[in-house]
XYZ file of C-alpha atoms in Angstrom:
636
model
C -13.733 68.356 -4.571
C -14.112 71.897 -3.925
C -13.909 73.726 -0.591
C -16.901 75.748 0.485
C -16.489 78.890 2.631
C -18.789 81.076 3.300
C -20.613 80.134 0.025
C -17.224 80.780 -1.754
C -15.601 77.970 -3.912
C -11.522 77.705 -2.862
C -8.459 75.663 -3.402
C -5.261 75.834 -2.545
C -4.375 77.904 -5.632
C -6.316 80.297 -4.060
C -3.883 82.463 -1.895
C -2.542 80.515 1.539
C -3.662 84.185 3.301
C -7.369 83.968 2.147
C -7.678 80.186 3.797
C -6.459 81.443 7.122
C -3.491 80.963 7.465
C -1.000 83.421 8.987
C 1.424 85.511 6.723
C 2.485 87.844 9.481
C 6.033 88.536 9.541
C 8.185 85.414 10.656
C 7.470 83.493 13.245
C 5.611 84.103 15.747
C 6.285 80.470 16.252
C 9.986 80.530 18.045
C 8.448 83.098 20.209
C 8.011 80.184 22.825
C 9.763 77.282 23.795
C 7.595 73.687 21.921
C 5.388 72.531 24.342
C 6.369 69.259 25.765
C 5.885 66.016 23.850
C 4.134 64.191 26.697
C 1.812 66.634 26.991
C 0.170 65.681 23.283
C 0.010 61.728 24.554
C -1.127 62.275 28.055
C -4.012 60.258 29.291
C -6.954 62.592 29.911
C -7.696 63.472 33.785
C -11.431 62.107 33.163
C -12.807 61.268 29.372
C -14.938 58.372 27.848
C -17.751 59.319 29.899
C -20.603 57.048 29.273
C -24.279 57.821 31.153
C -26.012 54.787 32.703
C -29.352 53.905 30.715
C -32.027 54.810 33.699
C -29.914 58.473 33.799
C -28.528 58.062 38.038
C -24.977 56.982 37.474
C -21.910 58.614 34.945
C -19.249 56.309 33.924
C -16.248 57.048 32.517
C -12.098 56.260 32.376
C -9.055 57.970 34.648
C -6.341 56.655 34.893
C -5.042 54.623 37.801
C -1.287 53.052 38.038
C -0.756 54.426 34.657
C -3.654 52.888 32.648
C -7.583 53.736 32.054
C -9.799 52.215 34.070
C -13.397 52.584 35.239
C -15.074 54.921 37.401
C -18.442 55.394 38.435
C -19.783 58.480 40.270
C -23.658 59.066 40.994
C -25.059 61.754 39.396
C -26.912 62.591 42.316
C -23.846 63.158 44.018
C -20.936 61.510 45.831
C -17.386 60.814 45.512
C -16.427 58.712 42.690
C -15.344 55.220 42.955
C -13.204 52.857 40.682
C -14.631 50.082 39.528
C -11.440 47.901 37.758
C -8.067 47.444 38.357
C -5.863 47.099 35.125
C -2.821 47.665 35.120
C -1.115 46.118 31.888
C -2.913 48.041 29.494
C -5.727 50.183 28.962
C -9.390 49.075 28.971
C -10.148 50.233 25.024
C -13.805 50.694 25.209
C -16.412 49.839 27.778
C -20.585 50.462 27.676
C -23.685 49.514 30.257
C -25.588 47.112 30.236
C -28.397 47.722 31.804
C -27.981 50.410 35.235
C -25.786 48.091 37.538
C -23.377 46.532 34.699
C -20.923 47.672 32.534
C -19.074 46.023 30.431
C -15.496 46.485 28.734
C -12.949 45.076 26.327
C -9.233 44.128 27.077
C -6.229 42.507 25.055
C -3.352 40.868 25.895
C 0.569 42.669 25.479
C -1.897 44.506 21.628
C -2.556 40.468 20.408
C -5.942 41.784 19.459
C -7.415 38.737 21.264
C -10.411 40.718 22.581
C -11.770 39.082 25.978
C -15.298 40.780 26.889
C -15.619 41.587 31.104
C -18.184 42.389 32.925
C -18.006 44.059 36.524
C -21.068 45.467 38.369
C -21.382 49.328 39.551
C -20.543 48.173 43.387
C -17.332 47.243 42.242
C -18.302 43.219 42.723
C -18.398 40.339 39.983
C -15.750 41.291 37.824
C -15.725 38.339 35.405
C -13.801 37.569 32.161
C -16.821 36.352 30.428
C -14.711 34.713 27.377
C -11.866 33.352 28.765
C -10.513 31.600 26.241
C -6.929 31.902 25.577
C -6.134 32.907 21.290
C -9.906 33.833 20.770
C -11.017 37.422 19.690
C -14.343 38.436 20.998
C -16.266 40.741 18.662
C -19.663 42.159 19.521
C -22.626 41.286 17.443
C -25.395 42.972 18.899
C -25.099 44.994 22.335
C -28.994 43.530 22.442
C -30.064 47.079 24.217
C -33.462 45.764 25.300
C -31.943 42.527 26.790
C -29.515 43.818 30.084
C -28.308 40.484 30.791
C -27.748 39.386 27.721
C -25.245 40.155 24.972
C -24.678 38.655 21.186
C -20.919 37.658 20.182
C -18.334 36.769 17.575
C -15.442 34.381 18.847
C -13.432 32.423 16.799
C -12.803 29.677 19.466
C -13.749 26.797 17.385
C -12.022 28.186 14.331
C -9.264 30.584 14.540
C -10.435 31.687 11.083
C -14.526 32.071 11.338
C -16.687 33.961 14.041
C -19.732 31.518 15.557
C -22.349 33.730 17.331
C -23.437 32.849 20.606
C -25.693 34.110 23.134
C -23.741 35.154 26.151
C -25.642 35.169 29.726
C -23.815 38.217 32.037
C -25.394 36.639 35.171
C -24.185 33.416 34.426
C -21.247 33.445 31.824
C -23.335 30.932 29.989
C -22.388 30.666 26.390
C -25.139 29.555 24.191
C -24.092 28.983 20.218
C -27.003 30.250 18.117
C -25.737 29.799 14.581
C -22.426 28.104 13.813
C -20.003 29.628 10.904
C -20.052 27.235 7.882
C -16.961 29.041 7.025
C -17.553 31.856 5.199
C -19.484 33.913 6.789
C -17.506 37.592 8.131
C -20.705 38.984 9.957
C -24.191 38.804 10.955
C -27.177 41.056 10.731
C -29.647 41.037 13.755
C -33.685 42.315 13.614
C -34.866 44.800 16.803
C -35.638 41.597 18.712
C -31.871 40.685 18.160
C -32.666 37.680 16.193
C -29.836 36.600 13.896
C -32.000 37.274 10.252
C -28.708 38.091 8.036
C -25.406 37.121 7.039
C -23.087 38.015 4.667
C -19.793 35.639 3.418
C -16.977 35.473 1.501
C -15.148 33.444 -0.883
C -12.248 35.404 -0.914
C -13.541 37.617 -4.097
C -17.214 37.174 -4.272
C -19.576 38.500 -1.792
C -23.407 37.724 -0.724
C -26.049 38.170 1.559
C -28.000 35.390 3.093
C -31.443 35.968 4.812
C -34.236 34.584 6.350
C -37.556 35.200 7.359
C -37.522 34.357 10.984
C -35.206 33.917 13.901
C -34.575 30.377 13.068
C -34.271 28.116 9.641
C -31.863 27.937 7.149
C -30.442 31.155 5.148
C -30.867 32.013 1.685
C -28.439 33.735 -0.811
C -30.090 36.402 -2.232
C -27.710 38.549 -3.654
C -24.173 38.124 -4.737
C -22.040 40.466 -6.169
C -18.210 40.955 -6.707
C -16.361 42.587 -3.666
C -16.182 46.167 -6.088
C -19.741 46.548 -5.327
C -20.413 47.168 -1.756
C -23.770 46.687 0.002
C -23.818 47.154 3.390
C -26.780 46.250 5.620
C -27.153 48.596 8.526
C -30.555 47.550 10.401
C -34.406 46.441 9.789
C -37.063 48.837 9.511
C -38.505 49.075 12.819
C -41.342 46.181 11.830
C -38.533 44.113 10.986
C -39.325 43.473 7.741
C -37.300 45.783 5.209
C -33.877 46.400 5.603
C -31.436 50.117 5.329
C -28.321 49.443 3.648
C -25.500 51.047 2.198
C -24.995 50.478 -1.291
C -22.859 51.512 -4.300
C -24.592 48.560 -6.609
C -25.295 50.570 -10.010
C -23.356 53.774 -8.926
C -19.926 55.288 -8.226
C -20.745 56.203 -4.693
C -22.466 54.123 -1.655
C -25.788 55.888 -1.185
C -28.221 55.189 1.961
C -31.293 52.488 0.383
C -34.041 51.095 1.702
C -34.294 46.991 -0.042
C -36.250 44.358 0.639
C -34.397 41.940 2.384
C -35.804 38.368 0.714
C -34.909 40.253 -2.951
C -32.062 42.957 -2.116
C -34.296 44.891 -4.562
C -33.762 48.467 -3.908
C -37.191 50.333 -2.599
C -35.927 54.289 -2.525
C -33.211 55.695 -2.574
C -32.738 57.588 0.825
C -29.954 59.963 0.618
C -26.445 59.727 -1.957
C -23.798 62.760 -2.383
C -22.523 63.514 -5.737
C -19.097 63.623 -4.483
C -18.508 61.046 -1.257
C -19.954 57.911 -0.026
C -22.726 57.976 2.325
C -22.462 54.809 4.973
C -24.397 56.060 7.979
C -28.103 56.306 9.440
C -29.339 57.110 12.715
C -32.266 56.358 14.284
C -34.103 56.932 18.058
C -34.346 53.900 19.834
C -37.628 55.534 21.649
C -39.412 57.067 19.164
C -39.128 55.032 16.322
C -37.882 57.560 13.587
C -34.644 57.997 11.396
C -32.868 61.021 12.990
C -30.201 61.874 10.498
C -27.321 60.445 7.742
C -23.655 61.135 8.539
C -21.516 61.726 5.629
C -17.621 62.992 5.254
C -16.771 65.677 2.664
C -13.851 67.646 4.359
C -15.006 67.846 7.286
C -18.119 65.565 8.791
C -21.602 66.730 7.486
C -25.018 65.496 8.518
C -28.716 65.820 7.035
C -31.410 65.758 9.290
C -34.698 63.225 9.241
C -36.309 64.223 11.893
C -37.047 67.975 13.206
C -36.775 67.209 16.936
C -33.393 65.802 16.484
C -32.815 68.989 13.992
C -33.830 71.482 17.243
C -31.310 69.376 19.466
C -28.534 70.387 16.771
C -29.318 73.563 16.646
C -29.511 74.241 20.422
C -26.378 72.930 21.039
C -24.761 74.817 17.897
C -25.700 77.875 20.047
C -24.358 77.113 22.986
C -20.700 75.671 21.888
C -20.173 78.461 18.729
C -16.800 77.405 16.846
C -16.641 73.644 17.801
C -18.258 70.462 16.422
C -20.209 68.316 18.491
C -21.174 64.678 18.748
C -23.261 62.214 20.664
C -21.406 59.634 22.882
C -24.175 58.550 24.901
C -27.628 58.839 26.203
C -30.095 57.576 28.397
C -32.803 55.229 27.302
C -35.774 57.978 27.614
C -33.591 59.881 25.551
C -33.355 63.018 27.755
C -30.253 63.194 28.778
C -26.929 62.576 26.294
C -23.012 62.763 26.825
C -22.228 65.444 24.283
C -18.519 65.565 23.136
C -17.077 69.477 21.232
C -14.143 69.694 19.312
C -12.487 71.017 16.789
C -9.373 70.669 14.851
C -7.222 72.724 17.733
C -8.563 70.835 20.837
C -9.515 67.063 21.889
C -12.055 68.926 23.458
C -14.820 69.473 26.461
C -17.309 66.559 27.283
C -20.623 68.188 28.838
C -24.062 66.094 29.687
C -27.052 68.210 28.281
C -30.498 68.286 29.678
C -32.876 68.124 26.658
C -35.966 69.384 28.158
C -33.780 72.318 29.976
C -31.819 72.990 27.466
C -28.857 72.981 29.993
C -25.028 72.122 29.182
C -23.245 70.770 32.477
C -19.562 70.128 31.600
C -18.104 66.681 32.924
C -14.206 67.509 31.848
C -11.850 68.652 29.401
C -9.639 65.844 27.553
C -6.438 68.185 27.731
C -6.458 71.143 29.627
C -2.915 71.848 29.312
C -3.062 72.108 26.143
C -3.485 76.058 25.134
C -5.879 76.087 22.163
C -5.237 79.355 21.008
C -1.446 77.957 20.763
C -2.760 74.879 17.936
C -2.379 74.993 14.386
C -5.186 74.939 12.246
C -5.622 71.499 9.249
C -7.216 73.465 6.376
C -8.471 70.928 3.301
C -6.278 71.099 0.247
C -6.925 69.248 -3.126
C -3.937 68.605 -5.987
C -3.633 66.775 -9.078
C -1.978 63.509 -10.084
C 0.569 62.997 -12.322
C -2.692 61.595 -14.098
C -4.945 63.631 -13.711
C -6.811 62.161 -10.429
C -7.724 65.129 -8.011
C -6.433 64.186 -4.360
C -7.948 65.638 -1.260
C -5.894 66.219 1.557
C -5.348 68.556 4.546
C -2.338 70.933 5.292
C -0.915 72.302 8.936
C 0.902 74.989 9.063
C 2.923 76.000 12.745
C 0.808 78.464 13.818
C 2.237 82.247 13.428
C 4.885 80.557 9.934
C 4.510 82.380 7.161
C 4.319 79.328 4.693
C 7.461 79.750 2.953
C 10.316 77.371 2.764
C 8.626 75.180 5.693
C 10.515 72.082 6.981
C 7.199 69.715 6.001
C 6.120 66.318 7.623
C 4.657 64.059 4.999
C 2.234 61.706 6.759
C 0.347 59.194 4.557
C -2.434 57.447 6.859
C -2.722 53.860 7.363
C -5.480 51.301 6.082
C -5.018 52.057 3.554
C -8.492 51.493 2.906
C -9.351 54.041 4.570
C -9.090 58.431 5.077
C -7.804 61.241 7.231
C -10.519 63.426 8.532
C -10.964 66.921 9.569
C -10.303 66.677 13.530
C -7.795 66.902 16.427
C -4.663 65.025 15.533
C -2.531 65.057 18.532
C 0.540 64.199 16.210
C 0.064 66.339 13.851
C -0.490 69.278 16.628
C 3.113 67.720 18.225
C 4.480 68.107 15.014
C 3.153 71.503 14.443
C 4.210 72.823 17.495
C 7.820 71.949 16.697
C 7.525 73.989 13.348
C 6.957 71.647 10.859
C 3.978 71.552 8.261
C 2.064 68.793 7.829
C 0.958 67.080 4.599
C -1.843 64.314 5.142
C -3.350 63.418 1.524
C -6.027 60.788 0.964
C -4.466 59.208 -2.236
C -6.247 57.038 -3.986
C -7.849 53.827 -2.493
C -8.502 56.031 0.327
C -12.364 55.220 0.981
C -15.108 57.690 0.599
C -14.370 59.051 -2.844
C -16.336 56.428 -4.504
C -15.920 52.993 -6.247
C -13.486 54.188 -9.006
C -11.274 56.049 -6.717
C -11.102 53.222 -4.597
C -9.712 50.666 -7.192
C -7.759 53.141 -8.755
C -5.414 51.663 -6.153
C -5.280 47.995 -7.284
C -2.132 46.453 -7.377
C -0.659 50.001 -7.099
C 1.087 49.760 -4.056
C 4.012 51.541 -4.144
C 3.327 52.597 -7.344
C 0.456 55.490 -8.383
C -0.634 55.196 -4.914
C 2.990 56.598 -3.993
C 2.781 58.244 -6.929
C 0.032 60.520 -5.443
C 2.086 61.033 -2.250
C 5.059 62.315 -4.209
C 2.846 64.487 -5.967
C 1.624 66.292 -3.089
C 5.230 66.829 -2.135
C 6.414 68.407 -5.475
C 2.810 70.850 -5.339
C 4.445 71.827 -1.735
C 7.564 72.581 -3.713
C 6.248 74.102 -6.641
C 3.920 76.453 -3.763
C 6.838 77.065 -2.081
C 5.947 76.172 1.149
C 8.018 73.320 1.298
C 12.066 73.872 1.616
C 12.947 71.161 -0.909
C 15.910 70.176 1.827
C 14.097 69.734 5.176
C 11.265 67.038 3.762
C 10.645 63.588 5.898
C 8.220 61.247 5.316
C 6.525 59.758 8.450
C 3.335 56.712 8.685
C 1.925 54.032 10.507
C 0.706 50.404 9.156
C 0.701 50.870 5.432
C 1.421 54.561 6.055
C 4.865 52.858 7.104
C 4.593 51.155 4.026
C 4.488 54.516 2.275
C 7.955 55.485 4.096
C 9.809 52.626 2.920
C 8.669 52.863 -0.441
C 8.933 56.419 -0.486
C 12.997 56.362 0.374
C 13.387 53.444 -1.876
C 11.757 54.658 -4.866
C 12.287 58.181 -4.387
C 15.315 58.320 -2.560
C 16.293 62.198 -2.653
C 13.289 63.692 -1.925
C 12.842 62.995 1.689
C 16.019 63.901 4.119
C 14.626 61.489 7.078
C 12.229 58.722 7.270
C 10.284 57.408 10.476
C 8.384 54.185 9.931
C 5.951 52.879 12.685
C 4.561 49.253 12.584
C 4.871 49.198 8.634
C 5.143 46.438 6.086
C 7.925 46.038 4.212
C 7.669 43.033 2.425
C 4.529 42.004 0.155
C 5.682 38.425 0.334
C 6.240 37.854 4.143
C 3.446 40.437 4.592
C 0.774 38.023 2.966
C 2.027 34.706 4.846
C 1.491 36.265 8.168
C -2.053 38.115 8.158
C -4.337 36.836 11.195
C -6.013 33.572 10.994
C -9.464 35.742 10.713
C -8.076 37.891 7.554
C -7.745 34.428 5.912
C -11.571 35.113 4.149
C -10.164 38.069 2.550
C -6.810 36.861 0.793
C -7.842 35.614 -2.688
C -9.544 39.543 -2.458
C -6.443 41.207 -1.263
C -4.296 38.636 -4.311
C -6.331 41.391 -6.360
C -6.009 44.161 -4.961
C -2.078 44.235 -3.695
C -1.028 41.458 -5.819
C -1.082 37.641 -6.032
C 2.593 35.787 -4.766
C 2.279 33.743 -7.707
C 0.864 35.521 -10.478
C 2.202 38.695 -9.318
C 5.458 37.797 -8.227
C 7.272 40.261 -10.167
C 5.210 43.060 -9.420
C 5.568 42.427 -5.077
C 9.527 42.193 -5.359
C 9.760 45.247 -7.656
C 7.283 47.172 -4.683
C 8.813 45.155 -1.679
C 11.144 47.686 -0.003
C 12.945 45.224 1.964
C 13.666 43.779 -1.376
C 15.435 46.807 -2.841
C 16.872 48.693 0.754
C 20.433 49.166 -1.025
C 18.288 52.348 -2.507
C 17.836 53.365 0.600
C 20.051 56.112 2.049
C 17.433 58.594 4.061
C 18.342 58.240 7.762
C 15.581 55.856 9.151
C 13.826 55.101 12.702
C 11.949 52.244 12.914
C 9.577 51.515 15.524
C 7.593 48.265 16.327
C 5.911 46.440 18.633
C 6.358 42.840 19.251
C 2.949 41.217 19.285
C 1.738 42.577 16.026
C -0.881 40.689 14.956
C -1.408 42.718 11.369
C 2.272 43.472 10.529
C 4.278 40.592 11.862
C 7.564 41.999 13.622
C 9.590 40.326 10.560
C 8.814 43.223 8.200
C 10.786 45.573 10.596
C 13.232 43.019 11.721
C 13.798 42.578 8.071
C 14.261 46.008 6.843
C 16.789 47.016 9.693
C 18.517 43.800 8.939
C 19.571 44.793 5.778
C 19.661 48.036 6.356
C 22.441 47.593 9.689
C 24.079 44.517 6.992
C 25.450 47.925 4.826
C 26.932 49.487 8.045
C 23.993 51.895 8.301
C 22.857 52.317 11.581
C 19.150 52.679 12.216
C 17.588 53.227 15.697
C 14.871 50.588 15.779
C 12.672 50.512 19.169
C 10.714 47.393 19.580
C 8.071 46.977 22.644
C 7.523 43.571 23.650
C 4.394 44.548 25.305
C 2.357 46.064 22.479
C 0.690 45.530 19.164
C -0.075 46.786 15.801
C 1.059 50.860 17.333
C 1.670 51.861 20.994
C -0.895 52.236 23.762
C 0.673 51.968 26.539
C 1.387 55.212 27.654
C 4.678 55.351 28.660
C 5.497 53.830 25.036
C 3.879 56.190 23.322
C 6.194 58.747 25.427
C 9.298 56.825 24.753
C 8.682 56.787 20.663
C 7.297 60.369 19.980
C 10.220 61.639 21.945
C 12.644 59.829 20.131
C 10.931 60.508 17.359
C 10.925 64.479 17.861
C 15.059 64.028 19.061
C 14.937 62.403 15.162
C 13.757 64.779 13.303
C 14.942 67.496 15.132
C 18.585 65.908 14.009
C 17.658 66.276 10.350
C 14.895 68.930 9.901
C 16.009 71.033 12.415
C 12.290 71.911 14.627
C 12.497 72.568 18.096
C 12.421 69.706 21.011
């Protein structure tokens, strides 16, 4: 994909100077000590600010004994006061309902056993409104126009399926209004929030199931394989045709508008040549489409409605140089929690006054950390080995000329899924210390289209590492990258990524960090959650079937193969994983430490699938920094 500036087409063959970056004479970058690693991972003073629906009360998250909990302060005036007391872990997300409610979302030691609580603006009535021990809560439909009501998932009554019930916040009364036959992964609500769709799973297959009403049984109406995706998003605002996004007869998901009984495509709203389109706004006052979302480097958006257009526009003037987004807003629309960024700072959060045209900031998410003093991520594209172009980002320390650069290789995670354009705090870390950093979106990263996406089939650790290795040998061949000082760090399959990348490339990398990654296909498979269990005879296809494939997931198992292995390694993992089961890191450093090679491994018994705690987070990017300092030589 090419990258527009300023109506010019560039790549990174074009020269590093004329995409920004510095070639001054070297380094401006030692001129000052590395800012401290804590200050990249530091809760924010005040952030996730969320304004109450009537417009008289701001919520939003500080943190209190260490962890992120809720505060309320009248927008009127007055001091602020805390409304929950956590103190194991941080609340993850929390949203009103109605003007004296809110409600928020907490886990137990990262389990990912969502329980949903509410607790009322005067502090009173905190209740865990699903308190059932094993069972993830999901949210099915905030029901806006209902306050005291709320639509949810839980898999109490089978670990494996999601039942949707009716939850009373006055009460706690749980009411089930349409049980899982067993293969069903979501539901689709109308405006009245009326359960209307479904769509299931056998494992390979995929359909959607309707019906005309609130109540009565569903019918199939279309099924496809999962390599088509279709997408519902909501009703029209009659309730009676459906937006959806849909790649069914193209490359690329486009934004349609289908009639629900037939799935029979009515017009074809918006589609990119280049990236998927998956999102569509609308105003919940007016009634109109406001505007499609869509990735290509960075986030783009086309507009649907002028008044939405104007709100854009005013805001563009006012906060030159950043990007913007909507967090929040009050039912009548005229007031919304407006969040700038860019790619050198988490950021200011301000609440604008529509009518008045009138920015009032609320906070900045880091202060303390110096913009001018962040790298820039400019987009980069390469070619594989065969012939597939890869999009990708590069950092550069800010004030390196970008020769012979110790480089960070960072595959993401998913890996369904695709860096963005954005602020990175570890890449900015990382940066800071000296090092470039390489994210790529190698194939099977989502948004490049259908045949992109299953270019990655059964190619893990094979032309999907392929692609990684790639971008590491265009580094070379650039000469940014000193060929010596190269380490390959990732999370979830990103981890992956590191083990396979010191086991099947062994010299290229001179350190390895892997966080929360699999390293065995076999072990990996027997040990997803009970709710991935609808997905497995799909992810037999695309990673490889046990049994069919059983010589194709031990020749791309690291843990299989780790007397390759001779990068130094840190491993990090936490203990309650409930996506990568501990055993793939207990595994690896097993055999790893059984050839006398010692690997610092830090486990956390009180987290997850990564570190949120904090102090954690502290503890591993510090060792982690200590790490590569060791073997790249940045600054700590």
């Amino acid at each position: 994909m090419p990258i527009r500036y300023a109506g010019a087409v560039l790549t990174l063959m074009t020269s590093l100077s004329a995409l920004g970056f510095a070639v001054s004479p070297p380094a401006r970058a030692a001129e000052a000590a590395p800012i401290p690693v804590r200050d990249f991972f530091r809760h924010p003073e005040r952030g996730y600010f969320r304004i109450a629906p009537d417009g008289k009360t701001l919520a939003f998250m500080q943190p209190f004994e260490r962890r992120m909990n809720i505060y309320v302060q009248p927008l009127s005036g007055g001091e602020p006061r805390r409304l929950t007391s956590e103190t194991a872990r941080d609340i993850s997300n929390h949203f009103w309902k109605g003007p004296q409610r809110l409600v928020y979302l907490k886990d137990f030691a990262g389990d990912e056993n969502f329980h949903l609580v509410a607790v009322n603006v005067d502090g009173s009535g905190v209740k865990d409104l699903t308190p059932f021990d094993g069972v993830r809560a999901q949210i099915i439909d905030e029901l806006r126009d209902f306050p005291d009501e709320l639509l949810v998932g839980l898999n109490k009554r089978n670990k494996e399926v999601f039942d949707a019930y009716r939850l009373d916040l006055k009460t706690g009364e749980l009411t089930l209004v349409a049980e899982n036959p067993g293969n069903i992964t979501s539901w689709l609500t109308d405006h009245a929030g009326n359960i209307r769709g479904a769509q299931t799973s056998d494992g390979v297959n995929t359909s959607f199931l309707y019906r005309d009403g609130a109540a009565g049984p569903f019918k199939t109406v279309l099924t496809t394989s999962f390599r088509d995706s279709f997408s519902p998003l909501f009703f029209t605002f009659d309730d009676k045709l459906l937006y959806a996004s849909s790649n069914i007869g193209r490359d690329k998901q486009a934004i349609v508008l289908v009639d629900p009984a037939t799935a029979k495509e009515q017009q074809v709203l918006f589609a990119h040549p280049e990236v998927d389109v998956e999102s569509l706004a609308y105003s919940h006052k007016r009634k109109v489409l406001t505007e499609i979302d869509f990735v290509t480097w960075k986030a783009e958006r086309k507009f649907l409605d002028t008044q939405t257009e104007k709100i854009y526009a005013a805001l563009q003037k006012q906060l030159p140089g950043y990007e913007f987004a909507f967090q929040s807003m009050t039912d009548d629309e005229d007031r919304i929690i407006v969040a700038a960024y860019s790619d050198r700072t988490p950021g200011t959060r301000y609440l604008y006054d529509v009518a008045g045209d009138k920015l009032t900031k609320l906070g900045e998410i880091a202060p303390w950390l110096p913009e001018a003093k962040m790298a820039g991520m400019k987009p980069i594209e390469y070619t594989s080995r065969d012939g597939l172009k890869i999009h990708g980002y590069i950092t550069l320390p800010k004030g390196s000329e970008p020769k012979k650069l110790p480089v960070i290789v960072n595959p993401h995670g998913g890996p369904w899924a695709r860096d963005v354009w954005g602020w990175n705090p570890e890449v900015q870390m990382l940066a800071n210390r000296g090092y470039a950093v390489l994210q790529m979106n190698f194939r099977g990263s989502t948004g490049y289209g259908r045949s992109f996406w299953q270019a990655s089939f059964k190619e893990w650790g094979k032309k999907m590492q392929d692609d990684i290795t790639d971008g590491v040998q265009y580094l070379i061949k650039e000469g940014i990258a000193d060929p010596k000082r190269i380490c390959i760090y990732g999370g979830s399959y990103g981890g992956y990524a590191t083990l396979a990348g010191v086991t099947y490339t062994p010299d290229l990398y001179a350190c390895a960090v892997d966080y929360v990654g699999v390293s065995n296909l076999f072990t990996f498979m027997n040990t997803i959650p009970p709710y991935w269990k609808p997905y497995l005879d799909m992810m037999h296809e695309m990673v490889g079937d046990p049994t069919k494939d059983k010589e194709l997931l031990a020749a791309t198992s690291p843990a299989l193969h780790a007397d390759r292995i001779k990068t130094p390694l840190f491993v990090a993992q936490g203990a309650h994983d409930p996506r990568v089961n501990i055993d793939e890191s207990n595994q690896m450093v097993k055999a790893l430490r059984s050839r006398g090679i010692d690997v610092p491994y830090l486990v956390k018994d009180n987290e997850g699938h990564g570190f949120h705690n904090e102090e954690n987070q502290f503890e591993f990017y510090e060792a982690m920094d200590k790490f590569l300092a060791k073997y790249l030589g940045g600054g700590t």
